[in-house]
Short mmCIF file of C-alpha atoms in Angstrom, two decimals:
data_model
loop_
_atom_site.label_atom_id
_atom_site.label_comp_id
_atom_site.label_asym_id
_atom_site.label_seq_id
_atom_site.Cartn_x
_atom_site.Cartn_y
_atom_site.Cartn_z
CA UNK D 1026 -17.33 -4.05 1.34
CA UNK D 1027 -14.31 -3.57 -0.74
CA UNK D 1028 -13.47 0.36 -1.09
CA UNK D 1029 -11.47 -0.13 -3.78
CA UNK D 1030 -11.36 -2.61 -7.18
CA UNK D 1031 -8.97 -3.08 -9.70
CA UNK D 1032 -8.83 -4.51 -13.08
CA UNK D 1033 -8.10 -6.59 -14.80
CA UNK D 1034 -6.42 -8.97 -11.88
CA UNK D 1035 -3.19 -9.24 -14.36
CA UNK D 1036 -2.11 -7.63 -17.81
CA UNK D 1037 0.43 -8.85 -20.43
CA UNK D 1038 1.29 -6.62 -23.04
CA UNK D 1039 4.19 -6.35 -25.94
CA UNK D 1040 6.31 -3.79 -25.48
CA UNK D 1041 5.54 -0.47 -26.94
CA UNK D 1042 1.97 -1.02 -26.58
CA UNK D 1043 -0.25 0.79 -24.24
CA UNK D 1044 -1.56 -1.14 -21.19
CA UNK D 1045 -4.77 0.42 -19.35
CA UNK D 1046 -5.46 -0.71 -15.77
CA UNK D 1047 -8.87 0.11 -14.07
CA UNK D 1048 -9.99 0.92 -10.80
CA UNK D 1049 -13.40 2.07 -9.68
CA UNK D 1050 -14.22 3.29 -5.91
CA UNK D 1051 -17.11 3.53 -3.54
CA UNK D 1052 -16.90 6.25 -1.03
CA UNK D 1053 -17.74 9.40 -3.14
CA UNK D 1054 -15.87 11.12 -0.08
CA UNK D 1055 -12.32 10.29 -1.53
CA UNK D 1056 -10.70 12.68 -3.34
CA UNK D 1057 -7.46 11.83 -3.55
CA UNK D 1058 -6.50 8.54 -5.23
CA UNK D 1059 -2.70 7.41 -5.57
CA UNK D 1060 -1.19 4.79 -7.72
CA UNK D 1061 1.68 2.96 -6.10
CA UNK D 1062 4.30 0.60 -8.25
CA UNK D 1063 5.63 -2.61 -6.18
CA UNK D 1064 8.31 -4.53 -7.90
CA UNK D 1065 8.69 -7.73 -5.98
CA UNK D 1066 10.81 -7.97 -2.70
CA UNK D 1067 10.15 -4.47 -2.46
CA UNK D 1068 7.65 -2.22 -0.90
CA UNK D 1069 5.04 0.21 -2.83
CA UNK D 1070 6.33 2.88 -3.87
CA UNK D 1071 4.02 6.12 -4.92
CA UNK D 1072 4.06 6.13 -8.99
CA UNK D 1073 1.57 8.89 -9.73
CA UNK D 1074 -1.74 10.46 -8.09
CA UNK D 1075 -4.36 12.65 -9.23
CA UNK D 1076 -7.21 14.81 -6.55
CA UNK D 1077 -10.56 14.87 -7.27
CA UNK D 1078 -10.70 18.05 -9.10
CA UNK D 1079 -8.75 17.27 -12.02
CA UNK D 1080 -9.75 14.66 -14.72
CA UNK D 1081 -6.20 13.87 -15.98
CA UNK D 1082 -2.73 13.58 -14.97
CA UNK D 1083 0.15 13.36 -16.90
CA UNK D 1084 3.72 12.25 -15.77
CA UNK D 1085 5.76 10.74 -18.85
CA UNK D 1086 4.56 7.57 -20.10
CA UNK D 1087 1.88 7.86 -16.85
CA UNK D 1088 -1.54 9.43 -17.51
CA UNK D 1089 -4.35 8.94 -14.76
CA UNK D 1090 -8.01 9.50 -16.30
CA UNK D 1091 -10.49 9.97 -14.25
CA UNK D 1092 -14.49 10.51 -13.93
CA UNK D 1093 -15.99 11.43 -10.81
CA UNK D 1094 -19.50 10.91 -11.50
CA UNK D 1095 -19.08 7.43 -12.50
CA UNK D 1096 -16.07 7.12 -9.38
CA UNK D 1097 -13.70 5.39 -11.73
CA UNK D 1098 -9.86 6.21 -12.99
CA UNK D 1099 -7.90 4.34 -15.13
CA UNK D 1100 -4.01 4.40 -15.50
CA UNK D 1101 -2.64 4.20 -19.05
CA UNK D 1102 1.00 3.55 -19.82
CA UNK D 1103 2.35 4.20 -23.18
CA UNK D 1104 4.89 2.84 -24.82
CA UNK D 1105 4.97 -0.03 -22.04
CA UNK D 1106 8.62 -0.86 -21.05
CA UNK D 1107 10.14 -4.39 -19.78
CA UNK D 1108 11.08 -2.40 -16.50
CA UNK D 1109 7.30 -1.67 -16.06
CA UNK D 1110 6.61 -5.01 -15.23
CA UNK D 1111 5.09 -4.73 -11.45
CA UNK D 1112 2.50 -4.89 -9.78
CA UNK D 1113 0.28 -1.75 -9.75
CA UNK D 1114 -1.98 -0.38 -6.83
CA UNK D 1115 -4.70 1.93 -7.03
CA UNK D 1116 -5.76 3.70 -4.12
CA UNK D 1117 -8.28 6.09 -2.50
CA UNK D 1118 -7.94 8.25 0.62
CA UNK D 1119 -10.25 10.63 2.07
CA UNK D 1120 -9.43 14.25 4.26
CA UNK D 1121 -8.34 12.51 6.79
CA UNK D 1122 -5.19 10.24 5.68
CA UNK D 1123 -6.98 7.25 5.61
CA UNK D 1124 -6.20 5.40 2.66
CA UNK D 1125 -7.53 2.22 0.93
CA UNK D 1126 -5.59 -0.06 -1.46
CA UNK D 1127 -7.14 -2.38 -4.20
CA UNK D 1128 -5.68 -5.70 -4.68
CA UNK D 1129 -3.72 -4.91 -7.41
CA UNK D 1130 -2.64 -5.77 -10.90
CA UNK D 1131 0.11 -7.57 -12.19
CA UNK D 1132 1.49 -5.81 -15.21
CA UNK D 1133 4.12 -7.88 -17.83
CA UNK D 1134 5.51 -6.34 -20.25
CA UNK D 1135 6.97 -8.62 -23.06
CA UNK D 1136 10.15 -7.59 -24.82
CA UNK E 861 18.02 10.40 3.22
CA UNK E 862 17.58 7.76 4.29
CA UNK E 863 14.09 5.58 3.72
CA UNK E 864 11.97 3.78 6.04
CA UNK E 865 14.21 0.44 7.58
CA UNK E 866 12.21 -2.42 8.53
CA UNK E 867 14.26 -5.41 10.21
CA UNK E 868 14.15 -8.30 10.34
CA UNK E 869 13.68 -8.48 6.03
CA UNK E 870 12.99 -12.24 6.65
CA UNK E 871 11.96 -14.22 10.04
CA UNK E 872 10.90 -17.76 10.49
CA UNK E 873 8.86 -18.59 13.25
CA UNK E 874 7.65 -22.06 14.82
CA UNK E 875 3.47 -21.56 16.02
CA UNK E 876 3.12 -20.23 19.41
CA UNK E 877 6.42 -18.17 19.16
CA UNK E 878 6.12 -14.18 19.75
CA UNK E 879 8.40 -12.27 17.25
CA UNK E 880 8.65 -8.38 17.11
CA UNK E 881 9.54 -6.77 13.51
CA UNK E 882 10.75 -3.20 13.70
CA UNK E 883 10.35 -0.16 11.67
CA UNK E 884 12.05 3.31 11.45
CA UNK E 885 10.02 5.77 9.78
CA UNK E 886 11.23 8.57 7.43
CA UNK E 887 13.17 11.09 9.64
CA UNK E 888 10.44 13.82 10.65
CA UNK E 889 7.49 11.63 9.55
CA UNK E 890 4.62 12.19 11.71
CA UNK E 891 2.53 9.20 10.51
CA UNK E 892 3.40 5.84 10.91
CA UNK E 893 1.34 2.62 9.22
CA UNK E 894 1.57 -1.20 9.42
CA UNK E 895 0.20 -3.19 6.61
CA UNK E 896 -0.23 -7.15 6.10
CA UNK E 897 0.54 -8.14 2.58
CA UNK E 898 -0.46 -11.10 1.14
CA UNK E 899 -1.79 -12.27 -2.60
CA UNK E 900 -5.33 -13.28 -1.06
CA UNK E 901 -6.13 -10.33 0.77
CA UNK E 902 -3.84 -7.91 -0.38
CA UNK E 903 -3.13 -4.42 1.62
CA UNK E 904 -4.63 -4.51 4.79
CA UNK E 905 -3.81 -1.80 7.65
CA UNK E 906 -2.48 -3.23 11.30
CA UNK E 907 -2.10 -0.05 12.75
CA UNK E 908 -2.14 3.93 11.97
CA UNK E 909 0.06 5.93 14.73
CA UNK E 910 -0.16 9.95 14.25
CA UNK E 911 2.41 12.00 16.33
CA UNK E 912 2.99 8.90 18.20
CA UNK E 913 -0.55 8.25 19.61
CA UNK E 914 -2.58 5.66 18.10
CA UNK E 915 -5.32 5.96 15.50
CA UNK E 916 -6.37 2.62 14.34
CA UNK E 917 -5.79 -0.77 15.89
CA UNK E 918 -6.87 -2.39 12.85
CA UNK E 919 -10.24 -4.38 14.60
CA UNK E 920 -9.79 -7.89 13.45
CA UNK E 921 -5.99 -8.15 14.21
CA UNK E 922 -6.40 -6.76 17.66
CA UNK E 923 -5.77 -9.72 20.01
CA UNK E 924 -2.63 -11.11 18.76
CA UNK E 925 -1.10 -8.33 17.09
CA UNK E 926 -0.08 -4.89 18.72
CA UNK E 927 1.98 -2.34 16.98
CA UNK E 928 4.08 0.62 19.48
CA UNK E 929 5.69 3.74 18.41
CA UNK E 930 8.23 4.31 21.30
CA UNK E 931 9.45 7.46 20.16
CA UNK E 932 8.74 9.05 17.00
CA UNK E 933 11.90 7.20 15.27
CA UNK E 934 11.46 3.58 15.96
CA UNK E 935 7.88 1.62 16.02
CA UNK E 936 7.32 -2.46 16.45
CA UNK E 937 5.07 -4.84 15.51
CA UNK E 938 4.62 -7.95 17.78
CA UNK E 939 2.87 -10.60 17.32
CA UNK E 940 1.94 -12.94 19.95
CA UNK E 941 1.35 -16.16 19.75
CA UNK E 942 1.95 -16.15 16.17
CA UNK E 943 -0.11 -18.90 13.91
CA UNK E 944 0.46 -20.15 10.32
CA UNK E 945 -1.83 -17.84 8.92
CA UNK E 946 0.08 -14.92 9.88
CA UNK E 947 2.56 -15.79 6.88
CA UNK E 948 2.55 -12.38 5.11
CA UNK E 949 5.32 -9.80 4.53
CA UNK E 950 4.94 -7.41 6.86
CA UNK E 951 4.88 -3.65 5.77
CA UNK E 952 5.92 -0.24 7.60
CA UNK E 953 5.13 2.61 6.16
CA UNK E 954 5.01 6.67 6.81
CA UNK E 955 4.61 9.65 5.66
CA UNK E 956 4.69 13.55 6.60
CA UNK E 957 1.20 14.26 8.15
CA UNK E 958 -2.10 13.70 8.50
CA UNK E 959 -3.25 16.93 7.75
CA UNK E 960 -3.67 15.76 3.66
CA UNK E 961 -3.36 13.16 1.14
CA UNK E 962 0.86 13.09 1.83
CA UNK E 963 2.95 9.49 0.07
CA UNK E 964 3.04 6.68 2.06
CA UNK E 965 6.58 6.16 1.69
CA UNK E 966 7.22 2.10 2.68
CA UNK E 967 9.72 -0.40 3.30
CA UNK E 968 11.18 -3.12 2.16
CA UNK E 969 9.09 -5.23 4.33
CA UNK E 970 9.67 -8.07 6.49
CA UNK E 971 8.51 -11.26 4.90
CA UNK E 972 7.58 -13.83 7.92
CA UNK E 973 7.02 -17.46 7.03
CA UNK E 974 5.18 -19.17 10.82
CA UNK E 975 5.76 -23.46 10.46
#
């Protein structure tokens, strides 16, 4: 069973605009959930996270929303950017360092 | 300071061959991961070292894959005999303990292509 899902699978958006990616987890154990930007030939790097016991993170153009009772998060970028253009991982982890990666989506931002 | 190094970053292989990718972890990292990447499957953990002693083997990639940590600097992933499937980059990743939710800080990877 997959711990973590993301969507959509890939996102094209004009630049400027604001481009919302989803993920939704199972294990109501994790409380610490990462988001990890991979540009290609490179690895993930760590983007932005948010614990369980807040319901919004801000970081720039970065916000992470999230709702524990319904064990989803979204990550909203504003005023999307050509440079944004990656792919974007959401992830969960519980106490003990374990972490688990959804499949990712493939942001594009169009000048 | 300096990142995590994996080497090769590319390695072509013929089936049957046994090749050994290598990884050095953030200086004073105390937990070391490999991952497979690939576009089907996406993330999937190999290996989780803590301190140097192994945590997870990963289950299904037991029998041809095994990951060391030799000292708490340098850690490879062989894989022997290696099959066209196994075409995936490789990724090596750590991060400063296990004691919370600390960044997985990764590599470059090591992309191998097995004919």
């Amino acid at each position: 069973q997959q711990q973590v899902r993301q969507s959509p699978q890939s996102l094209t958006v004009w630049e400027g605009e604001t481009a919302i990616l989803n993920c939704s987890y199972e294990d109501s154990t994790f409380n610490y959930f990462p988001w990890y930007q991979q540009f290609p030939g490179e690895g993930p790097a760590l983007l932005i996270s948010i614990r369980s016991v807040s319901d919004k993170k801000e970081d720039g153009r970065f916000t992470i929303f999230f709702n524990k009772r319904e064990k989803k998060l979204s990550l909203h970028i504003t005023d999307s950017q050509p440079g944004d253009s990656a792919t974007y991982f959401c992830a969960a982890s519980d106490s003990n360092n374990r972490i688990f990666f959804g499949d990712g989506t493939q942001l594009v931002v169009k000048p | 300071d300096a990142g995590v190094t994996q080497t090769p970053r590319h390695e072509v292989a013929e089936k049957g061959q046994t090749i050994i990718l290598k990884c050095e972890p953030v200086s004073g990292h105390n937990d070391l991961f490999w991952y497979r990447q690939t576009k089907i499957q996406g993330l999937e953990l190999l290996s989780y070292f803590r301190s140097k002693s192994l945590m997870e083997d990963g289950g299904a990639f037991k029998d041809r894959f095994k990951a060391e940590m030799l000292n708490s600097s340098f850690s490879t992933l062989k894989i022997q005999p290696t099959e066209p499937k196994d075409s995936a980059v490789y990724l090596c990743a750590s991060s400063l303990s296990g004691l919370g939710q600390d960044t997985q800080y990764f590599g470059p990877g090591t992309r191998l292509l097995v004919l």
